[in-house]
Amino acid sequence: MTQTIIWTIAILVILGVVLAVVLYVVAEKFKVEEDPRIDDVEKVLPGANCGGCGQAGCRAFAQFCVESEDMDKCFCPVGGNDVMQKVAAVLGREVAAKEPMVAVVRCNGTCENRPKINEYGGYQSCRVKAALYSGDTGCSFGCLGCGDCVQACQFGAISMDEQTGLPVVDEEKCTACGACVKACPKNVIELRNKGRRNMRVYVSCVNKDKGAAARKACKAACIGCSKCAKVCPFEAITVENNLAYIDFTKCKLCKKCVAECPTGAIHAVNFPVVKPKADAPAPAKPVPVAKTEAPAVISTGGEAVVEKSVKKEE
């Protein structure tokens, strides 16, 4: 009995040693050498793991930066240009600064502009709702209002407005990671250039129905009239499938399209408020001035008498 126990222990020990040797040999043979710069790049990243860079996380992004030939396709939206300068310094490369982006909600379908025609009583999720039917209103393109974008944002940059029923983006908190864009099944949210002094002009509508149908579903819908495209001096606006779109890389913020849009579908954000000019004061009436005539000389028996006369202005 004792010998059986001893032999069993011995066999297990030998088997363990053999397996350990085999595992060591396999690990050495198939091990993958990792560039130590990946760790250095990962240290300067914000560590949000949001996926806004297009990679699975910060570790994957660090590896992508190391393996990329140039830095043109490498950008961390959370860290921005400051972080990318640090990454470039670690890798000994140069990186061009990129314009900051921000999430924009392209929907005018407030409770007032887009009244409900039915009531949804299912699970409160935009994806579930979109899979079941077109929505609560006559517009099948607009925001569904369940707040999937709010849940997807890791930075608390989006909230739902109870009065309008639409999401609102906090520009100060938004990192342009794109999580809200991916979460929206209607593609209502878009990443756009923040613009000079945070000023932006965009079409706040994604409805592709014809003009009459779009206007019936929402008072502030784009009706594809092309008036904005005709008035734009920079050819920044195109109209396709009954919907206008403003290319922010061409837009010069002249706001001519905003004034031309008949439905108010084009929004101008963060522009200074222009105060109306005060009426110019009426010119003061001239004050009448008394005019004097030359004194008349009258002869009276050898003495000259000077008569002063004043002629009033008629």
PDB file of C-alpha atoms in Angstrom:
ATOM      1  CA  MET A   1       0.000   0.000   0.000  1.00  0.00           C
ATOM      2  CA  THR A   2       2.793   2.373   0.912  1.00  0.00           C
ATOM      3  CA  GLN A   3       4.733   1.533  -2.243  1.00  0.00           C
ATOM      4  CA  THR A   4       1.652   2.176  -4.350  1.00  0.00           C
ATOM      5  CA  ILE A   5       1.303   5.643  -2.860  1.00  0.00           C
ATOM      6  CA  ILE A   6       5.007   6.379  -3.408  1.00  0.00           C
ATOM      7  CA  TRP A   7       4.886   5.226  -7.011  1.00  0.00           C
ATOM      8  CA  THR A   8       1.780   7.294  -7.648  1.00  0.00           C
ATOM      9  CA  ILE A   9       3.424  10.434  -6.268  1.00  0.00           C
ATOM     10  CA  ALA A  10       6.586   9.765  -8.246  1.00  0.00           C
ATOM     11  CA  ILE A  11       4.683   9.307 -11.490  1.00  0.00           C
ATOM     12  CA  LEU A  12       2.754  12.530 -10.933  1.00  0.00           C
ATOM     13  CA  VAL A  13       5.958  14.446 -10.218  1.00  0.00           C
ATOM     14  CA  ILE A  14       7.680  13.080 -13.317  1.00  0.00           C
ATOM     15  CA  LEU A  15       4.616  13.808 -15.432  1.00  0.00           C
ATOM     16  CA  GLY A  16       4.485  17.358 -14.108  1.00  0.00           C
ATOM     17  CA  VAL A  17       8.157  17.926 -14.889  1.00  0.00           C
ATOM     18  CA  VAL A  18       7.763  16.551 -18.407  1.00  0.00           C
ATOM     19  CA  LEU A  19       4.730  18.721 -19.097  1.00  0.00           C
ATOM     20  CA  ALA A  20       6.507  21.796 -17.735  1.00  0.00           C
ATOM     21  CA  VAL A  21       9.445  21.181 -20.060  1.00  0.00           C
ATOM     22  CA  VAL A  22       7.111  20.710 -23.015  1.00  0.00           C
ATOM     23  CA  LEU A  23       5.246  23.943 -22.233  1.00  0.00           C
ATOM     24  CA  TYR A  24       8.518  25.839 -21.885  1.00  0.00           C
ATOM     25  CA  VAL A  25       9.788  24.584 -25.233  1.00  0.00           C
ATOM     26  CA  VAL A  26       6.494  25.448 -26.960  1.00  0.00           C
ATOM     27  CA  ALA A  27       6.412  28.908 -25.382  1.00  0.00           C
ATOM     28  CA  GLU A  28       9.950  29.651 -26.468  1.00  0.00           C
ATOM     29  CA  LYS A  29       9.315  28.424 -29.960  1.00  0.00           C
ATOM     30  CA  PHE A  30       6.083  30.297 -30.558  1.00  0.00           C
ATOM     31  CA  LYS A  31       6.609  33.376 -28.421  1.00  0.00           C
ATOM     32  CA  VAL A  32       5.931  36.723 -30.059  1.00  0.00           C
ATOM     33  CA  GLU A  33       8.390  39.501 -29.490  1.00  0.00           C
ATOM     34  CA  GLU A  34       6.575  42.738 -28.560  1.00  0.00           C
ATOM     35  CA  ASP A  35       7.982  46.140 -29.241  1.00  0.00           C
ATOM     36  CA  PRO A  36       8.755  47.803 -25.892  1.00  0.00           C
ATOM     37  CA  ARG A  37       7.580  51.118 -27.328  1.00  0.00           C
ATOM     38  CA  ILE A  38       3.993  49.861 -27.085  1.00  0.00           C
ATOM     39  CA  ASP A  39       4.193  50.138 -23.305  1.00  0.00           C
ATOM     40  CA  ASP A  40       5.663  53.632 -23.566  1.00  0.00           C
ATOM     41  CA  VAL A  41       2.896  54.806 -25.906  1.00  0.00           C
ATOM     42  CA  GLU A  42       0.194  53.262 -23.751  1.00  0.00           C
ATOM     43  CA  LYS A  43       1.449  55.190 -20.725  1.00  0.00           C
ATOM     44  CA  VAL A  44       0.787  58.569 -22.354  1.00  0.00           C
ATOM     45  CA  LEU A  45      -2.720  57.620 -23.519  1.00  0.00           C
ATOM     46  CA  PRO A  46      -5.754  58.626 -21.411  1.00  0.00           C
ATOM     47  CA  GLY A  47      -6.771  55.016 -20.759  1.00  0.00           C
ATOM     48  CA  ALA A  48     -10.455  55.556 -21.579  1.00  0.00           C
ATOM     49  CA  ASN A  49     -10.637  52.466 -23.829  1.00  0.00           C
ATOM     50  CA  CYS A  50     -13.584  54.113 -25.587  1.00  0.00           C
ATOM     51  CA  GLY A  51     -12.815  52.836 -29.072  1.00  0.00           C
ATOM     52  CA  GLY A  52     -13.022  56.316 -30.571  1.00  0.00           C
ATOM     53  CA  CYS A  53      -9.671  55.785 -32.271  1.00  0.00           C
ATOM     54  CA  GLY A  54     -11.083  52.841 -34.199  1.00  0.00           C
ATOM     55  CA  GLN A  55      -9.184  50.258 -32.167  1.00  0.00           C
ATOM     56  CA  ALA A  56     -10.372  47.868 -29.455  1.00  0.00           C
ATOM     57  CA  GLY A  57      -8.758  49.906 -26.693  1.00  0.00           C
ATOM     58  CA  CYS A  58      -5.760  51.984 -25.700  1.00  0.00           C
ATOM     59  CA  ARG A  59      -3.390  48.991 -25.820  1.00  0.00           C
ATOM     60  CA  ALA A  60      -4.482  48.119 -29.343  1.00  0.00           C
ATOM     61  CA  PHE A  61      -4.183  51.770 -30.359  1.00  0.00           C
ATOM     62  CA  ALA A  62      -0.645  51.943 -28.963  1.00  0.00           C
ATOM     63  CA  GLN A  63       0.311  48.893 -31.012  1.00  0.00           C
ATOM     64  CA  PHE A  64      -1.350  50.412 -34.086  1.00  0.00           C
ATOM     65  CA  CYS A  65       0.674  53.605 -33.683  1.00  0.00           C
ATOM     66  CA  VAL A  66       3.936  51.690 -33.332  1.00  0.00           C
ATOM     67  CA  GLU A  67       3.261  49.526 -36.364  1.00  0.00           C
ATOM     68  CA  SER A  68       1.978  52.346 -38.600  1.00  0.00           C
ATOM     69  CA  GLU A  69       4.377  53.843 -41.114  1.00  0.00           C
ATOM     70  CA  ASP A  70       3.073  57.360 -40.470  1.00  0.00           C
ATOM     71  CA  MET A  71       0.780  59.104 -38.011  1.00  0.00           C
ATOM     72  CA  ASP A  72      -1.867  60.310 -40.459  1.00  0.00           C
ATOM     73  CA  LYS A  73      -4.397  57.626 -39.487  1.00  0.00           C
ATOM     74  CA  CYS A  74      -3.542  57.691 -35.802  1.00  0.00           C
ATOM     75  CA  PHE A  75      -5.607  59.969 -33.610  1.00  0.00           C
ATOM     76  CA  CYS A  76      -6.895  59.716 -30.063  1.00  0.00           C
ATOM     77  CA  PRO A  77     -10.093  61.818 -29.864  1.00  0.00           C
ATOM     78  CA  VAL A  78     -10.113  61.817 -26.075  1.00  0.00           C
ATOM     79  CA  GLY A  79      -6.550  63.022 -25.664  1.00  0.00           C
ATOM     80  CA  GLY A  80      -6.613  65.241 -28.724  1.00  0.00           C
ATOM     81  CA  ASN A  81      -3.590  66.947 -30.233  1.00  0.00           C
ATOM     82  CA  ASP A  82      -1.737  67.209 -26.909  1.00  0.00           C
ATOM     83  CA  VAL A  83      -1.692  63.432 -26.417  1.00  0.00           C
ATOM     84  CA  MET A  84      -0.787  62.799 -30.036  1.00  0.00           C
ATOM     85  CA  GLN A  85       2.219  65.096 -29.675  1.00  0.00           C
ATOM     86  CA  LYS A  86       3.379  62.943 -26.757  1.00  0.00           C
ATOM     87  CA  VAL A  87       2.860  59.763 -28.784  1.00  0.00           C
ATOM     88  CA  ALA A  88       4.854  61.235 -31.654  1.00  0.00           C
ATOM     89  CA  ALA A  89       7.642  62.184 -29.252  1.00  0.00           C
ATOM     90  CA  VAL A  90       7.833  58.613 -27.950  1.00  0.00           C
ATOM     91  CA  LEU A  91       8.061  57.230 -31.472  1.00  0.00           C
ATOM     92  CA  GLY A  92      10.349  59.965 -32.765  1.00  0.00           C
ATOM     93  CA  ARG A  93       7.906  61.043 -35.445  1.00  0.00           C
ATOM     94  CA  GLU A  94       5.937  64.121 -36.431  1.00  0.00           C
ATOM     95  CA  VAL A  95       2.171  64.419 -36.321  1.00  0.00           C
ATOM     96  CA  ALA A  96      -0.028  67.111 -37.846  1.00  0.00           C
ATOM     97  CA  ALA A  97      -2.576  68.801 -35.610  1.00  0.00           C
ATOM     98  CA  LYS A  98      -6.201  68.027 -36.388  1.00  0.00           C
ATOM     99  CA  GLU A  99      -9.269  70.163 -35.926  1.00  0.00           C
ATOM    100  CA  PRO A 100     -11.248  69.246 -32.803  1.00  0.00           C
ATOM    101  CA  MET A 101     -14.562  67.503 -33.403  1.00  0.00           C
ATOM    102  CA  VAL A 102     -17.836  67.439 -31.500  1.00  0.00           C
ATOM    103  CA  ALA A 103     -21.000  65.348 -31.622  1.00  0.00           C
ATOM    104  CA  VAL A 104     -23.965  67.088 -33.273  1.00  0.00           C
ATOM    105  CA  VAL A 105     -27.601  65.989 -33.030  1.00  0.00           C
ATOM    106  CA  ARG A 106     -29.134  66.434 -36.484  1.00  0.00           C
ATOM    107  CA  CYS A 107     -32.812  66.344 -35.624  1.00  0.00           C
ATOM    108  CA  ASN A 108     -35.362  69.154 -35.314  1.00  0.00           C
ATOM    109  CA  GLY A 109     -38.092  66.777 -34.181  1.00  0.00           C
ATOM    110  CA  THR A 110     -39.040  68.369 -30.895  1.00  0.00           C
ATOM    111  CA  CYS A 111     -42.371  67.563 -29.276  1.00  0.00           C
ATOM    112  CA  GLU A 112     -43.747  70.766 -30.798  1.00  0.00           C
ATOM    113  CA  ASN A 113     -42.387  70.299 -34.316  1.00  0.00           C
ATOM    114  CA  ARG A 114     -43.050  66.569 -34.565  1.00  0.00           C
ATOM    115  CA  PRO A 115     -46.189  65.519 -32.650  1.00  0.00           C
ATOM    116  CA  LYS A 116     -46.730  61.883 -31.729  1.00  0.00           C
ATOM    117  CA  ILE A 117     -49.243  59.803 -33.645  1.00  0.00           C
ATOM    118  CA  ASN A 118     -48.932  56.660 -31.490  1.00  0.00           C
ATOM    119  CA  GLU A 119     -47.495  55.521 -28.170  1.00  0.00           C
ATOM    120  CA  TYR A 120     -44.678  53.013 -27.666  1.00  0.00           C
ATOM    121  CA  GLY A 121     -44.990  50.821 -24.592  1.00  0.00           C
ATOM    122  CA  GLY A 122     -42.136  48.386 -25.095  1.00  0.00           C
ATOM    123  CA  TYR A 123     -38.573  48.196 -23.791  1.00  0.00           C
ATOM    124  CA  GLN A 124     -37.014  51.655 -23.708  1.00  0.00           C
ATOM    125  CA  SER A 125     -34.179  51.199 -26.166  1.00  0.00           C
ATOM    126  CA  CYS A 126     -33.663  52.953 -29.478  1.00  0.00           C
ATOM    127  CA  ARG A 127     -32.322  49.804 -31.102  1.00  0.00           C
ATOM    128  CA  VAL A 128     -35.241  47.686 -29.953  1.00  0.00           C
ATOM    129  CA  LYS A 129     -37.691  50.394 -30.907  1.00  0.00           C
ATOM    130  CA  ALA A 130     -36.137  50.837 -34.354  1.00  0.00           C
ATOM    131  CA  ALA A 131     -36.310  47.098 -34.958  1.00  0.00           C
ATOM    132  CA  LEU A 132     -40.018  46.979 -34.119  1.00  0.00           C
ATOM    133  CA  TYR A 133     -41.419  49.929 -36.028  1.00  0.00           C
ATOM    134  CA  SER A 134     -40.621  53.368 -37.477  1.00  0.00           C
ATOM    135  CA  GLY A 135     -41.301  55.427 -34.365  1.00  0.00           C
ATOM    136  CA  ASP A 136     -43.911  57.411 -32.465  1.00  0.00           C
ATOM    137  CA  THR A 137     -44.281  60.138 -35.101  1.00  0.00           C
ATOM    138  CA  GLY A 138     -44.805  60.517 -38.816  1.00  0.00           C
ATOM    139  CA  CYS A 139     -41.043  60.879 -39.346  1.00  0.00           C
ATOM    140  CA  SER A 140     -39.331  57.521 -39.698  1.00  0.00           C
ATOM    141  CA  PHE A 141     -35.850  59.082 -39.806  1.00  0.00           C
ATOM    142  CA  GLY A 142     -35.646  61.163 -36.629  1.00  0.00           C
ATOM    143  CA  CYS A 143     -34.566  60.591 -33.046  1.00  0.00           C
ATOM    144  CA  LEU A 144     -36.451  57.871 -31.166  1.00  0.00           C
ATOM    145  CA  GLY A 145     -35.832  59.498 -27.789  1.00  0.00           C
ATOM    146  CA  CYS A 146     -34.965  56.425 -25.669  1.00  0.00           C
ATOM    147  CA  GLY A 147     -31.471  57.669 -24.798  1.00  0.00           C
ATOM    148  CA  ASP A 148     -29.193  54.917 -26.063  1.00  0.00           C
ATOM    149  CA  CYS A 149     -26.665  57.647 -26.842  1.00  0.00           C
ATOM    150  CA  VAL A 150     -26.767  58.819 -23.223  1.00  0.00           C
ATOM    151  CA  GLN A 151     -25.960  55.340 -21.957  1.00  0.00           C
ATOM    152  CA  ALA A 152     -23.183  54.879 -24.508  1.00  0.00           C
ATOM    153  CA  CYS A 153     -21.341  58.087 -23.547  1.00  0.00           C
ATOM    154  CA  GLN A 154     -18.630  57.403 -20.944  1.00  0.00           C
ATOM    155  CA  PHE A 155     -18.017  61.087 -20.287  1.00  0.00           C
ATOM    156  CA  GLY A 156     -21.488  62.299 -19.334  1.00  0.00           C
ATOM    157  CA  ALA A 157     -21.576  64.620 -22.332  1.00  0.00           C
ATOM    158  CA  ILE A 158     -25.131  63.795 -23.466  1.00  0.00           C
ATOM    159  CA  SER A 159     -28.432  64.206 -21.690  1.00  0.00           C
ATOM    160  CA  MET A 160     -32.068  64.042 -22.732  1.00  0.00           C
ATOM    161  CA  ASP A 161     -34.090  67.247 -22.740  1.00  0.00           C
ATOM    162  CA  GLU A 162     -37.502  66.493 -21.253  1.00  0.00           C
ATOM    163  CA  GLN A 163     -39.165  69.427 -22.989  1.00  0.00           C
ATOM    164  CA  THR A 164     -37.952  68.688 -26.516  1.00  0.00           C
ATOM    165  CA  GLY A 165     -37.475  64.930 -26.178  1.00  0.00           C
ATOM    166  CA  LEU A 166     -34.103  65.207 -27.931  1.00  0.00           C
ATOM    167  CA  PRO A 167     -30.551  64.558 -26.722  1.00  0.00           C
ATOM    168  CA  VAL A 168     -28.369  67.551 -25.889  1.00  0.00           C
ATOM    169  CA  VAL A 169     -24.570  67.499 -26.227  1.00  0.00           C
ATOM    170  CA  ASP A 170     -22.370  69.290 -23.699  1.00  0.00           C
ATOM    171  CA  GLU A 171     -19.535  70.654 -25.853  1.00  0.00           C
ATOM    172  CA  GLU A 172     -17.197  71.043 -22.886  1.00  0.00           C
ATOM    173  CA  LYS A 173     -17.465  67.355 -21.955  1.00  0.00           C
ATOM    174  CA  CYS A 174     -17.687  65.838 -25.429  1.00  0.00           C
ATOM    175  CA  THR A 175     -14.472  64.113 -26.519  1.00  0.00           C
ATOM    176  CA  ALA A 176     -15.725  63.124 -29.987  1.00  0.00           C
ATOM    177  CA  CYS A 177     -15.119  59.461 -29.233  1.00  0.00           C
ATOM    178  CA  GLY A 178     -18.018  58.519 -31.496  1.00  0.00           C
ATOM    179  CA  ALA A 179     -19.718  56.128 -29.065  1.00  0.00           C
ATOM    180  CA  CYS A 180     -23.010  58.006 -29.368  1.00  0.00           C
ATOM    181  CA  VAL A 181     -22.755  57.903 -33.164  1.00  0.00           C
ATOM    182  CA  LYS A 182     -22.455  54.123 -33.095  1.00  0.00           C
ATOM    183  CA  ALA A 183     -25.267  53.768 -30.552  1.00  0.00           C
ATOM    184  CA  CYS A 184     -27.847  55.702 -32.609  1.00  0.00           C
ATOM    185  CA  PRO A 185     -29.742  53.324 -34.955  1.00  0.00           C
ATOM    186  CA  LYS A 186     -31.149  56.255 -36.952  1.00  0.00           C
ATOM    187  CA  ASN A 187     -27.752  57.895 -37.617  1.00  0.00           C
ATOM    188  CA  VAL A 188     -29.052  61.147 -36.185  1.00  0.00           C
ATOM    189  CA  ILE A 189     -25.776  61.990 -34.390  1.00  0.00           C
ATOM    190  CA  GLU A 190     -22.737  63.024 -36.400  1.00  0.00           C
ATOM    191  CA  LEU A 191     -19.195  64.081 -35.556  1.00  0.00           C
ATOM    192  CA  ARG A 192     -18.486  67.485 -37.055  1.00  0.00           C
ATOM    193  CA  ASN A 193     -15.724  70.042 -36.894  1.00  0.00           C
ATOM    194  CA  LYS A 194     -16.099  72.324 -33.871  1.00  0.00           C
ATOM    195  CA  GLY A 195     -15.366  75.263 -36.104  1.00  0.00           C
ATOM    196  CA  ARG A 196     -13.709  78.604 -35.557  1.00  0.00           C
ATOM    197  CA  ARG A 197     -14.559  79.855 -32.056  1.00  0.00           C
ATOM    198  CA  ASN A 198     -16.891  76.824 -31.789  1.00  0.00           C
ATOM    199  CA  MET A 199     -19.221  78.298 -34.431  1.00  0.00           C
ATOM    200  CA  ARG A 200     -20.947  75.773 -36.682  1.00  0.00           C
ATOM    201  CA  VAL A 201     -23.634  75.687 -39.364  1.00  0.00           C
ATOM    202  CA  TYR A 202     -25.365  72.401 -40.160  1.00  0.00           C
ATOM    203  CA  VAL A 203     -28.622  70.936 -41.437  1.00  0.00           C
ATOM    204  CA  SER A 204     -30.434  69.617 -38.385  1.00  0.00           C
ATOM    205  CA  CYS A 205     -32.457  67.007 -40.229  1.00  0.00           C
ATOM    206  CA  VAL A 206     -31.935  63.546 -41.738  1.00  0.00           C
ATOM    207  CA  ASN A 207     -35.389  63.089 -43.295  1.00  0.00           C
ATOM    208  CA  LYS A 208     -35.149  61.856 -46.885  1.00  0.00           C
ATOM    209  CA  ASP A 209     -38.852  61.973 -47.671  1.00  0.00           C
ATOM    210  CA  LYS A 210     -40.135  64.349 -50.320  1.00  0.00           C
ATOM    211  CA  GLY A 211     -40.852  67.908 -49.264  1.00  0.00           C
ATOM    212  CA  ALA A 212     -44.575  67.648 -48.602  1.00  0.00           C
ATOM    213  CA  ALA A 213     -44.273  64.398 -46.630  1.00  0.00           C
ATOM    214  CA  ALA A 214     -41.293  65.648 -44.635  1.00  0.00           C
ATOM    215  CA  ARG A 215     -43.024  68.929 -43.769  1.00  0.00           C
ATOM    216  CA  LYS A 216     -46.183  67.085 -42.732  1.00  0.00           C
ATOM    217  CA  ALA A 217     -44.204  64.880 -40.353  1.00  0.00           C
ATOM    218  CA  CYS A 218     -42.134  67.736 -38.899  1.00  0.00           C
ATOM    219  CA  LYS A 219     -42.583  71.492 -39.140  1.00  0.00           C
ATOM    220  CA  ALA A 220     -38.820  72.089 -39.190  1.00  0.00           C
ATOM    221  CA  ALA A 221     -37.806  69.335 -41.600  1.00  0.00           C
ATOM    222  CA  CYS A 222     -35.571  69.823 -44.607  1.00  0.00           C
ATOM    223  CA  ILE A 223     -37.792  69.736 -47.701  1.00  0.00           C
ATOM    224  CA  GLY A 224     -34.983  69.505 -50.253  1.00  0.00           C
ATOM    225  CA  CYS A 225     -35.873  72.807 -51.929  1.00  0.00           C
ATOM    226  CA  SER A 226     -32.185  73.497 -52.753  1.00  0.00           C
ATOM    227  CA  LYS A 227     -32.498  77.194 -51.890  1.00  0.00           C
ATOM    228  CA  CYS A 228     -29.576  76.879 -49.476  1.00  0.00           C
ATOM    229  CA  ALA A 229     -27.387  75.253 -52.115  1.00  0.00           C
ATOM    230  CA  LYS A 230     -28.166  77.984 -54.632  1.00  0.00           C
ATOM    231  CA  VAL A 231     -27.319  80.812 -52.244  1.00  0.00           C
ATOM    232  CA  CYS A 232     -24.081  79.262 -50.898  1.00  0.00           C
ATOM    233  CA  PRO A 233     -21.082  81.061 -52.467  1.00  0.00           C
ATOM    234  CA  PHE A 234     -18.620  78.313 -51.486  1.00  0.00           C
ATOM    235  CA  GLU A 235     -20.402  75.242 -52.919  1.00  0.00           C
ATOM    236  CA  ALA A 236     -20.467  73.688 -49.466  1.00  0.00           C
ATOM    237  CA  ILE A 237     -24.041  72.408 -49.718  1.00  0.00           C
ATOM    238  CA  THR A 238     -25.290  69.425 -51.686  1.00  0.00           C
ATOM    239  CA  VAL A 239     -28.839  68.103 -51.953  1.00  0.00           C
ATOM    240  CA  GLU A 240     -29.307  64.363 -52.417  1.00  0.00           C
ATOM    241  CA  ASN A 241     -32.393  62.240 -51.788  1.00  0.00           C
ATOM    242  CA  ASN A 242     -34.435  65.326 -50.856  1.00  0.00           C
ATOM    243  CA  LEU A 243     -31.978  66.227 -48.084  1.00  0.00           C
ATOM    244  CA  ALA A 244     -29.433  69.042 -47.882  1.00  0.00           C
ATOM    245  CA  TYR A 245     -26.020  68.491 -46.322  1.00  0.00           C
ATOM    246  CA  ILE A 246     -23.344  71.048 -45.446  1.00  0.00           C
ATOM    247  CA  ASP A 247     -19.704  70.020 -45.882  1.00  0.00           C
ATOM    248  CA  PHE A 248     -17.961  71.556 -42.874  1.00  0.00           C
ATOM    249  CA  THR A 249     -14.607  71.463 -44.655  1.00  0.00           C
ATOM    250  CA  LYS A 250     -15.942  73.930 -47.243  1.00  0.00           C
ATOM    251  CA  CYS A 251     -18.321  76.004 -45.130  1.00  0.00           C
ATOM    252  CA  LYS A 252     -17.059  79.527 -44.359  1.00  0.00           C
ATOM    253  CA  LEU A 253     -19.817  80.314 -41.826  1.00  0.00           C
ATOM    254  CA  CYS A 254     -21.385  83.074 -43.897  1.00  0.00           C
ATOM    255  CA  LYS A 255     -24.880  81.998 -42.714  1.00  0.00           C
ATOM    256  CA  LYS A 256     -26.562  82.868 -46.002  1.00  0.00           C
ATOM    257  CA  CYS A 257     -28.147  79.427 -46.040  1.00  0.00           C
ATOM    258  CA  VAL A 258     -29.572  79.968 -42.558  1.00  0.00           C
ATOM    259  CA  ALA A 259     -31.451  83.037 -43.674  1.00  0.00           C
ATOM    260  CA  GLU A 260     -32.599  81.338 -46.894  1.00  0.00           C
ATOM    261  CA  CYS A 261     -33.997  78.110 -45.382  1.00  0.00           C
ATOM    262  CA  PRO A 262     -37.824  78.352 -45.369  1.00  0.00           C
ATOM    263  CA  THR A 263     -38.335  75.786 -42.586  1.00  0.00           C
ATOM    264  CA  GLY A 264     -35.530  76.680 -40.178  1.00  0.00           C
ATOM    265  CA  ALA A 265     -33.866  73.307 -40.678  1.00  0.00           C
ATOM    266  CA  ILE A 266     -30.383  74.853 -40.813  1.00  0.00           C
ATOM    267  CA  HIS A 267     -28.893  75.762 -37.451  1.00  0.00           C
ATOM    268  CA  ALA A 268     -26.154  78.271 -36.673  1.00  0.00           C
ATOM    269  CA  VAL A 269     -24.525  77.516 -33.309  1.00  0.00           C
ATOM    270  CA  ASN A 270     -22.476  79.765 -31.006  1.00  0.00           C
ATOM    271  CA  PHE A 271     -22.603  82.818 -33.245  1.00  0.00           C
ATOM    272  CA  PRO A 272     -22.571  86.167 -31.426  1.00  0.00           C
ATOM    273  CA  VAL A 273     -25.940  87.812 -31.080  1.00  0.00           C
ATOM    274  CA  VAL A 274     -26.129  90.855 -33.330  1.00  0.00           C
ATOM    275  CA  LYS A 275     -27.953  93.706 -31.625  1.00  0.00           C
ATOM    276  CA  PRO A 276     -30.282  95.747 -33.840  1.00  0.00           C
ATOM    277  CA  LYS A 277     -28.895  99.127 -34.781  1.00  0.00           C
ATOM    278  CA  ALA A 278     -30.484 102.067 -32.992  1.00  0.00           C
ATOM    279  CA  ASP A 279     -32.231 104.662 -35.181  1.00  0.00           C
ATOM    280  CA  ALA A 280     -29.970 107.560 -36.064  1.00  0.00           C
ATOM    281  CA  PRO A 281     -30.988 110.801 -34.256  1.00  0.00           C
ATOM    282  CA  ALA A 282     -32.744 113.360 -36.424  1.00  0.00           C
ATOM    283  CA  PRO A 283     -30.548 116.307 -37.434  1.00  0.00           C
ATOM    284  CA  ALA A 284     -30.987 119.371 -35.182  1.00  0.00           C
ATOM    285  CA  LYS A 285     -32.906 122.294 -36.662  1.00  0.00           C
ATOM    286  CA  PRO A 286     -30.771 125.387 -37.276  1.00  0.00           C
ATOM    287  CA  VAL A 287     -31.209 128.171 -34.755  1.00  0.00           C
ATOM    288  CA  PRO A 288     -32.453 131.369 -36.455  1.00  0.00           C
ATOM    289  CA  VAL A 289     -29.864 134.158 -36.392  1.00  0.00           C
ATOM    290  CA  ALA A 290     -30.796 137.853 -36.460  1.00  0.00           C
ATOM    291  CA  LYS A 291     -29.385 139.745 -39.400  1.00  0.00           C
ATOM    292  CA  THR A 292     -28.483 143.459 -39.116  1.00  0.00           C
ATOM    293  CA  GLU A 293     -28.554 146.068 -41.845  1.00  0.00           C
ATOM    294  CA  ALA A 294     -26.019 148.789 -42.365  1.00  0.00           C
ATOM    295  CA  PRO A 295     -26.897 151.950 -40.385  1.00  0.00           C
ATOM    296  CA  ALA A 296     -28.679 154.636 -42.372  1.00  0.00           C
ATOM    297  CA  VAL A 297     -27.396 158.203 -42.295  1.00  0.00           C
ATOM    298  CA  ILE A 298     -30.036 160.928 -42.185  1.00  0.00           C
ATOM    299  CA  SER A 299     -29.147 164.578 -42.650  1.00  0.00           C
ATOM    300  CA  THR A 300     -31.051 167.036 -40.446  1.00  0.00           C
ATOM    301  CA  GLY A 301     -29.894 170.564 -40.992  1.00  0.00           C
ATOM    302  CA  GLY A 302     -26.242 169.947 -41.132  1.00  0.00           C
ATOM    303  CA  GLU A 303     -26.077 167.208 -38.486  1.00  0.00           C
ATOM    304  CA  ALA A 304     -25.863 163.608 -39.424  1.00  0.00           C
ATOM    305  CA  VAL A 305     -28.007 161.229 -37.419  1.00  0.00           C
ATOM    306  CA  VAL A 306     -27.195 157.554 -37.586  1.00  0.00           C
ATOM    307  CA  GLU A 307     -30.300 155.369 -37.525  1.00  0.00           C
ATOM    308  CA  LYS A 308     -29.749 151.745 -36.502  1.00  0.00           C
ATOM    309  CA  SER A 309     -32.245 149.315 -37.881  1.00  0.00           C
ATOM    310  CA  VAL A 310     -32.525 145.589 -37.289  1.00  0.00           C
ATOM    311  CA  LYS A 311     -34.167 143.334 -39.813  1.00  0.00           C
ATOM    312  CA  LYS A 312     -35.560 140.174 -38.421  1.00  0.00           C
ATOM    313  CA  GLU A 313     -35.115 137.010 -40.350  1.00  0.00           C
ATOM    314  CA  GLU A 314     -38.197 136.066 -42.178  1.00  0.00           C
TER     315      GLU A 314
END
